[in-house]
Coordinates of C-alpha atoms in Angstrom, one line a residue:
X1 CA -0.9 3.9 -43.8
X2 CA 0.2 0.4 -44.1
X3 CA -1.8 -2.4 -42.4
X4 CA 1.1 -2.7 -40.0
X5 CA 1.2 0.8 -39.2
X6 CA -2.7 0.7 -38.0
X7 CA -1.7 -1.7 -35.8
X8 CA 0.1 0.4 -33.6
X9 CA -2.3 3.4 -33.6
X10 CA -4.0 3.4 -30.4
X11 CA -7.1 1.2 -30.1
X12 CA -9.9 4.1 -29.2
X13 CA -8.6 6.4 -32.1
X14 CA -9.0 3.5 -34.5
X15 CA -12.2 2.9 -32.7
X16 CA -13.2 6.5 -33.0
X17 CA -12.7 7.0 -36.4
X18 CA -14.6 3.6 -37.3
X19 CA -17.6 5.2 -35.4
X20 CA -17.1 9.2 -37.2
X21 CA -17.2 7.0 -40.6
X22 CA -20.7 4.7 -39.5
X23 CA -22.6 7.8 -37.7
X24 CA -25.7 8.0 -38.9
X25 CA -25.9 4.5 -39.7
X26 CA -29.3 3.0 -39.1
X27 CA -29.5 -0.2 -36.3
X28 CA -25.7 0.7 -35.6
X29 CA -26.2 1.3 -31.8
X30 CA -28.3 0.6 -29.1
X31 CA -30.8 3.8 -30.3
X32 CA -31.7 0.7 -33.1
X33 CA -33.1 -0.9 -29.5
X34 CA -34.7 2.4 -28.0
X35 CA -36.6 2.2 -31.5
X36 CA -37.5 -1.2 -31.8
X37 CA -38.9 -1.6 -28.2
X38 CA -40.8 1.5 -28.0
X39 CA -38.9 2.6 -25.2
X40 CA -37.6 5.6 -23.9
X41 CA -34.1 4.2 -25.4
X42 CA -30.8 3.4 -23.9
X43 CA -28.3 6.6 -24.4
X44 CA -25.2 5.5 -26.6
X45 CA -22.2 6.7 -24.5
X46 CA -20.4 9.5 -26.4
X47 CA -16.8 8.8 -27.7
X48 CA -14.0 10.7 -25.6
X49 CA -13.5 13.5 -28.4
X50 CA -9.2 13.2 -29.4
X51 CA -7.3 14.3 -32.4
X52 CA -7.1 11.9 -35.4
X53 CA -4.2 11.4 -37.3
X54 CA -4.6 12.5 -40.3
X55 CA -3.0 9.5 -41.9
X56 CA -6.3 7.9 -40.7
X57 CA -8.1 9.4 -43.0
X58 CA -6.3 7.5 -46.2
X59 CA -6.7 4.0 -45.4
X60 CA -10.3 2.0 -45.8
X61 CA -12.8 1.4 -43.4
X62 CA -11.8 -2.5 -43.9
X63 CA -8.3 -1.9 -42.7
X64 CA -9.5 -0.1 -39.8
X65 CA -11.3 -3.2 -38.7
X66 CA -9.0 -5.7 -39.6
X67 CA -6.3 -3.5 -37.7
X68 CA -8.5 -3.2 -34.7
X69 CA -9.6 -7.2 -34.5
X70 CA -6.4 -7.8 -35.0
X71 CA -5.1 -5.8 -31.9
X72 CA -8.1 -6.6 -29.8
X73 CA -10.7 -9.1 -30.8
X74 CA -14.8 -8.3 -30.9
X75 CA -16.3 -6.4 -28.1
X76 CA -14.4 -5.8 -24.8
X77 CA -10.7 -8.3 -25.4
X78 CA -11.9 -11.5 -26.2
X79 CA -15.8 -12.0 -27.2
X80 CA -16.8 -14.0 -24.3
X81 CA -20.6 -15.0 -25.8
X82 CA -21.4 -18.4 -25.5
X83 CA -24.4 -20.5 -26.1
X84 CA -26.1 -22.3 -23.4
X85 CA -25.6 -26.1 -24.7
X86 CA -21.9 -24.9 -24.2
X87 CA -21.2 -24.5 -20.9
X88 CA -21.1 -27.2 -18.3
X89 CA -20.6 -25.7 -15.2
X90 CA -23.5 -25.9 -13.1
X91 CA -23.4 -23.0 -11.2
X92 CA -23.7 -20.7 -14.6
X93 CA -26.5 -23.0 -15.9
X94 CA -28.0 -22.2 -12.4
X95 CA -28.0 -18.6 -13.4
X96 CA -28.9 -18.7 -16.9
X97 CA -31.9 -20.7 -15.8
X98 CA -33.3 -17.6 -13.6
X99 CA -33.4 -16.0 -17.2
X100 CA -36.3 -14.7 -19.5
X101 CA -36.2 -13.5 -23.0
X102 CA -38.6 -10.4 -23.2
X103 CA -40.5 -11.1 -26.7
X104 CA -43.4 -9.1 -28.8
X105 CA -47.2 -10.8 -28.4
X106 CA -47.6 -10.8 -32.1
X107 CA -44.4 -12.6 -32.5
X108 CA -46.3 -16.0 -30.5
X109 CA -48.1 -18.2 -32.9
X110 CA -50.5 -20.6 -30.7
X111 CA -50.2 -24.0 -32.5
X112 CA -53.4 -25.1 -30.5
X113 CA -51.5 -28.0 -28.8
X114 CA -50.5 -26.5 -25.5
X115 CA -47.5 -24.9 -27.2
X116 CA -46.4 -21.8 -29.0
X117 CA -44.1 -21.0 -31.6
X118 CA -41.8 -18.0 -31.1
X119 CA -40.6 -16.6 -34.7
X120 CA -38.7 -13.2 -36.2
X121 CA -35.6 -13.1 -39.0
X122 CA -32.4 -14.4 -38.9
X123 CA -30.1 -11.8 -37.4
X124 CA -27.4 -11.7 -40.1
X125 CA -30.1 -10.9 -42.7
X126 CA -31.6 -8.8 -39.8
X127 CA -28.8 -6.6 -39.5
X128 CA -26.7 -7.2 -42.7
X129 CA -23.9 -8.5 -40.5
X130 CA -20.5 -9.5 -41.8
X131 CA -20.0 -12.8 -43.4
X132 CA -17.4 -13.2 -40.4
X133 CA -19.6 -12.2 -37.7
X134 CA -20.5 -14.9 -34.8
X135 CA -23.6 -16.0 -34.5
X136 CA -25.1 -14.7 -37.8
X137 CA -27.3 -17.1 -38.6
X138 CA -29.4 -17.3 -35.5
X139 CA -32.7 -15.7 -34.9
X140 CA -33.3 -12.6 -33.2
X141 CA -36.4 -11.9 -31.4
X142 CA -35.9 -10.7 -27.8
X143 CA -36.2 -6.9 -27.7
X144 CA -34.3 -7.0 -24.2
X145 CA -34.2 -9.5 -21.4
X146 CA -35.1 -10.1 -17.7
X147 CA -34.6 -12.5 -14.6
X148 CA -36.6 -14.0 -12.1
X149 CA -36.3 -12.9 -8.7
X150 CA -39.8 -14.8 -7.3
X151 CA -41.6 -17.5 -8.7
X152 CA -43.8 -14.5 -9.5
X153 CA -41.7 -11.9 -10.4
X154 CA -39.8 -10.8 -12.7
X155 CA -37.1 -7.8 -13.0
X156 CA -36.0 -5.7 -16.6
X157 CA -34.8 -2.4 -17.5
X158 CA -37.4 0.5 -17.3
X159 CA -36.1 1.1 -21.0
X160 CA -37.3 -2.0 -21.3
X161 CA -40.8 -2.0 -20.1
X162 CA -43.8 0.5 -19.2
X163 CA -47.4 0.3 -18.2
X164 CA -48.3 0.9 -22.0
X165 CA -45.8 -1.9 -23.4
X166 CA -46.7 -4.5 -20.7
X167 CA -50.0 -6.1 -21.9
X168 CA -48.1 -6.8 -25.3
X169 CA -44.8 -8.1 -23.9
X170 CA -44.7 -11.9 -23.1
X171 CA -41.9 -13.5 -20.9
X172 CA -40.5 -16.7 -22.1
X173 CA -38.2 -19.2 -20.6
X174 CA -35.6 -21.5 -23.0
X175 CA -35.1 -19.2 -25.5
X176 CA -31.8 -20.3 -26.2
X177 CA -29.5 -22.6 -28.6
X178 CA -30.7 -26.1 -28.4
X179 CA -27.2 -27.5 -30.9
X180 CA -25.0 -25.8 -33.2
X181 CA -27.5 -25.5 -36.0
X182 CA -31.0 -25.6 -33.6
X183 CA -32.3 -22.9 -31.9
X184 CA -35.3 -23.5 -29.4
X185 CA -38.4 -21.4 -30.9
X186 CA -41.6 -23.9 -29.7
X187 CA -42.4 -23.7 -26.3
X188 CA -45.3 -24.9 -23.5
X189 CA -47.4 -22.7 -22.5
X190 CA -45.8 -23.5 -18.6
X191 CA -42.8 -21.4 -20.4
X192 CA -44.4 -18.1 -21.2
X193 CA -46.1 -15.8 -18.7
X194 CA -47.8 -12.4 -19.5
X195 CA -46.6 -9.4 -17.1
X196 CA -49.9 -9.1 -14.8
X197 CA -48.6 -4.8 -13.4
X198 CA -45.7 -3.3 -12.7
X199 CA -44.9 -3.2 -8.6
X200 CA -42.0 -0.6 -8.9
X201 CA -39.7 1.3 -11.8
X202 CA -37.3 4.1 -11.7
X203 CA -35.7 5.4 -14.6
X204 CA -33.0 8.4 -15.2
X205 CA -32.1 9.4 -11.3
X206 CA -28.5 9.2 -11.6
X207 CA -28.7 6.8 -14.4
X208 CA -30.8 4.4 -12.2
X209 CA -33.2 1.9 -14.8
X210 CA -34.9 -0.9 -13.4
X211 CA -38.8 -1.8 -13.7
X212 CA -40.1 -5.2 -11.1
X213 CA -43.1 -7.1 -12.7
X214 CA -45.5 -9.0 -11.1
X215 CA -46.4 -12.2 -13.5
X216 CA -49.4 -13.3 -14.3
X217 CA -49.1 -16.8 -12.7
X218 CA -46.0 -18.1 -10.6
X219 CA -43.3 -19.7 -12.2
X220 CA -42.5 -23.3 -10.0
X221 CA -40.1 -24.8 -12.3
X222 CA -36.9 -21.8 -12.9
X223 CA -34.8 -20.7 -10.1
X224 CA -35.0 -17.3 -9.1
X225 CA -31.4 -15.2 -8.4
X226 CA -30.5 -13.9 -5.1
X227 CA -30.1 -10.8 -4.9
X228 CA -27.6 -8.3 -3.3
X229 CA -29.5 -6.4 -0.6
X230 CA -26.7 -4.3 1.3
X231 CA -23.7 -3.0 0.4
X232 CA -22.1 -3.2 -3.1
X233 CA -19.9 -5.5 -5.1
X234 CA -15.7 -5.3 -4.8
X235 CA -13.8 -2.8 -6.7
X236 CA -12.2 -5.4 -9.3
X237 CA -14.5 -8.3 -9.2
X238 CA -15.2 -10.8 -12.0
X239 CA -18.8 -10.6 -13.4
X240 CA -20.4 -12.1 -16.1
X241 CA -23.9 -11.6 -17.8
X242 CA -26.7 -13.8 -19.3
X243 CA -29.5 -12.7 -21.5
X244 CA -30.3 -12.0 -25.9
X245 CA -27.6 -9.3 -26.7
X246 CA -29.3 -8.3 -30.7
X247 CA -32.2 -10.6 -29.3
X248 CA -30.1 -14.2 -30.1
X249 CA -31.0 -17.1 -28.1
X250 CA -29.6 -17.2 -24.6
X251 CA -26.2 -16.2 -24.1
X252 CA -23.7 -16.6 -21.2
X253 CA -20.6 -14.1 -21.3
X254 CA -18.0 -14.3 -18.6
X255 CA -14.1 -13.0 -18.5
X256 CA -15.1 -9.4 -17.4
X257 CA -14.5 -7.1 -14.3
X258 CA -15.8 -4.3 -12.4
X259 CA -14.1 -1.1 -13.9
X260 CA -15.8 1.9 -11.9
X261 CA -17.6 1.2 -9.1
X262 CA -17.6 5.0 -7.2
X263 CA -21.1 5.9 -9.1
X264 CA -23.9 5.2 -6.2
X265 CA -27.0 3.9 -8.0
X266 CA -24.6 1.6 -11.0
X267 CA -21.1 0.6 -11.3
X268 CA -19.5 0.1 -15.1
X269 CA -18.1 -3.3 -16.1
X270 CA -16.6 -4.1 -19.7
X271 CA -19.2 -6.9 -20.1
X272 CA -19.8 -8.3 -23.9
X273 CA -23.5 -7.1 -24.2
X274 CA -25.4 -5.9 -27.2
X275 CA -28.8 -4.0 -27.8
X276 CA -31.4 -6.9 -26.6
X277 CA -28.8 -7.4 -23.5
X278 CA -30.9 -4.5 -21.4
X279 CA -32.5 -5.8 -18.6
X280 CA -30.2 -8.9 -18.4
X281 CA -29.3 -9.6 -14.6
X282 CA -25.0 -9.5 -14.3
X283 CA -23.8 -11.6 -11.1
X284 CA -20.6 -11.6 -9.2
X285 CA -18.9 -14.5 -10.9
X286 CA -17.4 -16.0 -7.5
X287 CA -20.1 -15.5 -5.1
X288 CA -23.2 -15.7 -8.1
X289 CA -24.9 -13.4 -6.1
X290 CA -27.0 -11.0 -8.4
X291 CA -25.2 -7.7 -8.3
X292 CA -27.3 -5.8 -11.0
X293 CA -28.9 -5.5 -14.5
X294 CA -27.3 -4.1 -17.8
X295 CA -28.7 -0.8 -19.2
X296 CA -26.1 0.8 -21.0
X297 CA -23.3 0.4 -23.4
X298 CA -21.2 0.9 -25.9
X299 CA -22.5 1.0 -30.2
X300 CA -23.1 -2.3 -31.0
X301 CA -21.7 -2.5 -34.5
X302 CA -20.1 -0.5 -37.0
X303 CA -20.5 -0.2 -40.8
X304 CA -17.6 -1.7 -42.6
X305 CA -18.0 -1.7 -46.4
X306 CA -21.7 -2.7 -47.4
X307 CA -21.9 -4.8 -44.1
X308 CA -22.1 -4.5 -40.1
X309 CA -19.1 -5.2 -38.0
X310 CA -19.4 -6.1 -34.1
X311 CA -17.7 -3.2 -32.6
X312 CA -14.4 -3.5 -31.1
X313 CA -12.7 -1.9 -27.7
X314 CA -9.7 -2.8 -25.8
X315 CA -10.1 -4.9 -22.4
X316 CA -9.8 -1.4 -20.8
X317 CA -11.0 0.7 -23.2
X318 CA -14.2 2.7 -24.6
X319 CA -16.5 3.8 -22.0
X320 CA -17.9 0.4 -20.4
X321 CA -21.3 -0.9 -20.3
X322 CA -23.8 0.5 -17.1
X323 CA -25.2 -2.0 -14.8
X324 CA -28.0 -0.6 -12.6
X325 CA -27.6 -1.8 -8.4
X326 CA -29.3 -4.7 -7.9
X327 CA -29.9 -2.3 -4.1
X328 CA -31.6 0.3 -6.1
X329 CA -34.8 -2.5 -6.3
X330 CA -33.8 -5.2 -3.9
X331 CA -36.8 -3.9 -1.1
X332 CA -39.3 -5.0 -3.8
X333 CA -38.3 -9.0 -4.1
X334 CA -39.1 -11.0 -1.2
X335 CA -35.9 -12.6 0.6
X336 CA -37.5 -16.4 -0.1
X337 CA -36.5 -17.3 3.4
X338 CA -38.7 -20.3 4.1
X339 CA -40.1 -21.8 7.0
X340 CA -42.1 -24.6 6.4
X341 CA -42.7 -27.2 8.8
X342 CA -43.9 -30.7 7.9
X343 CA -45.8 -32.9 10.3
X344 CA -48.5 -36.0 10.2
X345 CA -52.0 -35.1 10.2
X346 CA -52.7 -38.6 11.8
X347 CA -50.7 -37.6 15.0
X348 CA -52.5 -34.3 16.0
X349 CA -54.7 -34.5 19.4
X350 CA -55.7 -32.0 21.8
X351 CA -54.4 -32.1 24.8
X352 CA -54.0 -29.5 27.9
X353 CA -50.5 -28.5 29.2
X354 CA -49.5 -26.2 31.9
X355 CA -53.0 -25.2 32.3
X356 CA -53.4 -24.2 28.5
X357 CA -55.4 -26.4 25.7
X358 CA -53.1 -27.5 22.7
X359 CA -52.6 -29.5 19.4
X360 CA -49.6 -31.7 19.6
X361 CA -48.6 -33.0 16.5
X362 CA -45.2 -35.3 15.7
X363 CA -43.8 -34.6 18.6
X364 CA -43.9 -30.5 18.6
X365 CA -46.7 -28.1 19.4
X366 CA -48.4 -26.9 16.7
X367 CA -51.0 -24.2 18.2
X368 CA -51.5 -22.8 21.9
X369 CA -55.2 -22.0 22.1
X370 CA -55.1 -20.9 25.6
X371 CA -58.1 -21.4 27.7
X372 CA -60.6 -22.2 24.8
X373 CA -61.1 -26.1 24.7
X374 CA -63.5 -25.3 22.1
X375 CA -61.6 -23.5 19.9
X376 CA -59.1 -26.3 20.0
X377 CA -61.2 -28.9 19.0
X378 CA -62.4 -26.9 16.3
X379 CA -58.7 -26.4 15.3
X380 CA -58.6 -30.1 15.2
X381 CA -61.6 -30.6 13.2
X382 CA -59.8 -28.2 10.2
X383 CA -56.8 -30.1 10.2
X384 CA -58.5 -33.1 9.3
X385 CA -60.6 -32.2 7.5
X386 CA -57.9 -30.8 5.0
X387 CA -55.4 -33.0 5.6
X388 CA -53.1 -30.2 6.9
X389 CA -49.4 -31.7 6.8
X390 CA -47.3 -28.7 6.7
X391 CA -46.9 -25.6 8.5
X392 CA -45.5 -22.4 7.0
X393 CA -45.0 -19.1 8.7
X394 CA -43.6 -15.2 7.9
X395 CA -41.5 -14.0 10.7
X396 CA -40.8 -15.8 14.0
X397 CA -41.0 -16.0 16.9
X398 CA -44.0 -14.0 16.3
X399 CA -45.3 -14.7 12.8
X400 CA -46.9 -11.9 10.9
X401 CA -48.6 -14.7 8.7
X402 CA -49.3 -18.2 9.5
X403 CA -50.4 -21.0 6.6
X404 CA -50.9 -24.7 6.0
X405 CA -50.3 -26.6 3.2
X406 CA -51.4 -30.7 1.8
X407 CA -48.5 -31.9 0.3
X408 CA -47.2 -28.9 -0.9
X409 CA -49.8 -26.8 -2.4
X410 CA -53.0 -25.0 -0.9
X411 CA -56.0 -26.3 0.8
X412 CA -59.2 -26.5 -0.8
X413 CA -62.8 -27.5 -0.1
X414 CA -64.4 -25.8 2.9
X415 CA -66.1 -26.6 5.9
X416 CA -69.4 -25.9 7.1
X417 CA -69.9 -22.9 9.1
X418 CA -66.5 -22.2 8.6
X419 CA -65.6 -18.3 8.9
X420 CA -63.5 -17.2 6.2
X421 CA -63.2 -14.1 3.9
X422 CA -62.5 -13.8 -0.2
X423 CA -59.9 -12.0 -1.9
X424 CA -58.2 -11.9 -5.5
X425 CA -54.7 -13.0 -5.3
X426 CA -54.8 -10.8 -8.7
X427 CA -55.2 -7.7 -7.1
X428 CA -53.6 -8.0 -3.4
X429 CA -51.2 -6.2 -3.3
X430 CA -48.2 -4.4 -0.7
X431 CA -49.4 -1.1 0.6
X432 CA -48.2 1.2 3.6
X433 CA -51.4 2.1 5.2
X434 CA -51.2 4.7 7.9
X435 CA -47.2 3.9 8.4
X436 CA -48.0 0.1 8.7
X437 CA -46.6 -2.5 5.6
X438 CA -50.5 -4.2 4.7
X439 CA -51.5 -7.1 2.7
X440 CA -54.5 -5.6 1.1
X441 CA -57.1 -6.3 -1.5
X442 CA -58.8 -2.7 -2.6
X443 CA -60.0 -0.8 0.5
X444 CA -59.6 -4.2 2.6
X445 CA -56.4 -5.5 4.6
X446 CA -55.9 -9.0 5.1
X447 CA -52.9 -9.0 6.7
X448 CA -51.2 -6.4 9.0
X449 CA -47.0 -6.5 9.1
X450 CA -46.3 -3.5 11.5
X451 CA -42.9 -1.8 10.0
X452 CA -42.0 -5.1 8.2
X453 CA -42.3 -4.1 4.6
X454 CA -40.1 -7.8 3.8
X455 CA -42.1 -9.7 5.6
X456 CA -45.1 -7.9 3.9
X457 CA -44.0 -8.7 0.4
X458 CA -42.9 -12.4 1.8
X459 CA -46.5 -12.8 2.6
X460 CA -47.6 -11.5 -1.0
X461 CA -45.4 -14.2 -2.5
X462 CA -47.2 -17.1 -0.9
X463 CA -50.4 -15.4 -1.5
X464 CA -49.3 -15.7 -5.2
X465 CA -47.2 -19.0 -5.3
X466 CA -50.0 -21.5 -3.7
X467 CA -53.0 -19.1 -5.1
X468 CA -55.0 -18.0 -2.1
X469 CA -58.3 -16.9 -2.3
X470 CA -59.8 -17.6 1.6
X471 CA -58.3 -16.1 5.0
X472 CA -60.1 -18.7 7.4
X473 CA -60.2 -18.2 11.0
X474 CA -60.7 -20.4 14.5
X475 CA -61.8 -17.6 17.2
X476 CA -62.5 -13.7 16.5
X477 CA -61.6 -11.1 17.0
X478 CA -58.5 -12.4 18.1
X479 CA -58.0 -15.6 16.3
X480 CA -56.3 -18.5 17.8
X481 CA -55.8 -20.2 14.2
X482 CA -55.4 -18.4 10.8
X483 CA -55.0 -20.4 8.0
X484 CA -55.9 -20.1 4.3
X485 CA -57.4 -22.0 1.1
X486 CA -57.9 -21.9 -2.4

């Protein structure tokens, strides 16, 4: 068959025979992942079974390529990749900075300077790519990625990530292209967390795969997504994803749609992702809102000749690539709904009010101690004392939680006398005790949240962010002040 008569075969036969010719070829799909990570694997999605021409048969596994890039081009239409130093609009840089590249422990040299160096092959090596394929001379290392919902949270594919794998997988921000020729491989220590336990993962129920970690210290400097709650993204919409598709530095791939979105727990989009893509969060590329994470796709590459070839499907063909619901693990991430209150510590006095002692500070009340003078004064005596100038709260108008801050971080130093309680923000954790959502550390609560499992895991967030190790009270057993320190 002449070159121009592969041209007009249909785009999945030419597809399907390309992939009958590379079966059994090693690192060809994303099985090469499931075996590199350790994982439980992503399933490659089976071609839909048609007749082949038998004319197909005669021509080379080159033509078939050259046919089908020149019908479609890589991956799903166009290849939509593109590295980070690329792109200039902010809201995309916005969501690629949420992003983490999930990397081996072994594969961190510490260079004894407050840095580490990240290293691993070159991918077109790597793989044996073509000489023609994009990209081929970057390095891969990420075996899949992951986003950042909380300053102290993270969110993968459970393919991705189990108990077992967790103490030798770290998380590190900026993997990405720095130039044309210069990828970023040394990093600050600030830029790579260790995964500290895994808070919730689900794998396999109606092709569900998602795993929430808890970090081992916040991250304060990368923006965490927001993530859809309720509901489900539009039939049709525009999507793109960001993560290491073959473990590359960070890539940004728009230009794609929602192609099925009737399956309950993920929806299929024809997104430009690789093996080393899994676990990458995939927004709504109007809104930004984070819609879900890539699990599953297509093969990655077929063999063509001695070397790989990026495989190829029509806009709207093959079988799409899986994106789990971003509502299949939204109850875990806390909704990051702040209210803080700033005030000046030099302002607060005591005064009394409709019968009722008070702190009055800038203008506002800032606690109602009733008929307890004493208590008030001894209210006064914390604030300055710690130079309380901000007031934070979890759920009004009756907060569940009630915390001060000094300039934005936590309180430290104690008082004397001062009744207060330990705990290890390391092991507190979210727990339904008796049909009430509890902040508890082992067989001890700290906090009590009724039915409120959000404002629960709210309170674990700040607990984690600012580091707090003291519950401190004014007045028991019902205290008139709660606050806490570190």
């Amino acid at each position: 068959m002449t070159a121009e008569g592969l041209e007009q075969v249909d785009h999945d036969l030419l597809l399907e025979e390309l992939r009958a010719r590379a079966a059994g070829v090693a690192g060809a799909g994303r099985q090469a992942e499931a075996e590199r990570t350790g994982g439980p694997g992503t399933p490659t999605l089976p071609a839909r079974e048609r007749p082949r021409p038998p004319a197909l048969a005669e021509a080379s596994t080159e033509a078939l390529a050259d046919a089908l890039r020149t019908i479609q081009k890589v991956v799903y239409g166009t290849d939509d990749r593109r590295d980070v130093y690329q792109v200039s609009d902010t809201a995309l840089l916005r969501d690629a900075d949420s992003s983490v590249a999930l990397v081996r422990a072994e594969q961190l040299t510490d260079n004894g300077d407050g840095t580490s160096t990240l290293t691993g092959p070159v991918i077109g090596d790597e793989y044996g790519l073509c000489a023609d394929e994009p990209f081929r001379t970057q390095p891969t290392i990420a075996f899949c990625s992951g986003f950042l919902v909380d300053p102290s949270i993270v969110v993968t594919a459970a393919h991705c990530l189990d108990s077992d794998s967790l103490a030798g997988t770290r998380f590190v921000f900026g993997y990405q292209m720095q130039d044309a020729t210069t990828p970023v491989t040394r990093f600050p220590h600030e830029e790579i967390r260790h995964g500290h336990r895994i808070l919730g993962r689900a794998i396999g129920t109606e092709g569900t795969d998602w795993c929430v970690v808890q970090l081992d210290r916040p991250v304060l400097h990368h923006r965490p997504v927001t993530v859809r709650r309720t509901g489900k993204i539009a039939d049709g919409a525009g999507v793109h994803v960001i993560g290491h598709p073959s473990g590359l530095p960070k890539k940004i791939a728009g230009g794609a749609v929602v192609r099925d979105n009737t399956p309950g727990r993920f929806f299929v989009a024809n997104l430009d992702t690789y093996g080393g893509n899994s676990g990458s969060p995939v927004y709504d590329s109007t809104t930004h809102l984070l819609e879900g994470i890539l699990v599953r796709g297509e093969t990655d590459y077929v063999q063509v000749g001695d070397c790989l070839r990026s495989n190829v499907c029509p806009a709207n063909g093959c079988n799409g690539e899986d994106v789990t619901r971003a509502t299949e693990f939204a109850e875990l991430v806390p909704e990051n709904r702040h209210d803080i209150v700033p005030f000046d510590p030099a302002t607060a006095h005591v005064v009394r009010a409709g019968g009722r002692w008070k702190i009055e500070a800038s203008g506002m009340w800032l606690l109602d101690f009733g008929a307890s003078r004493q208590e008030a004064e001894q209210a006064l005596r914390v604030i300055t004392h710690y130079g309380f100038n901000a007031q934070g709260f979890v759920g009004r108008p009756a907060p569940s939680m009630e915390f001060y801050l000094v300039d934005g971080v936590a309180p430290q130093g104690s008082l004397p006398d001062e009744d207060r309680i330990a705990f290890d923000p390391a092991t507190v954790e979210v727990r339904q005790v008796d049909g009430r959502w509890k902040l508890v550390d082992g067989d001890h609560w700290i906090l009590d949240f009724g039915t409120s499992q959000a404002e629960a895991r709210q309170a674990l967030s700040y607990v984690l962010r600012y580091g707090f190790r003291w519950i401190c009270f004014v007045g028991r057993p019902d205290p008139s002040m709660t606050y806490f320190t570190r």
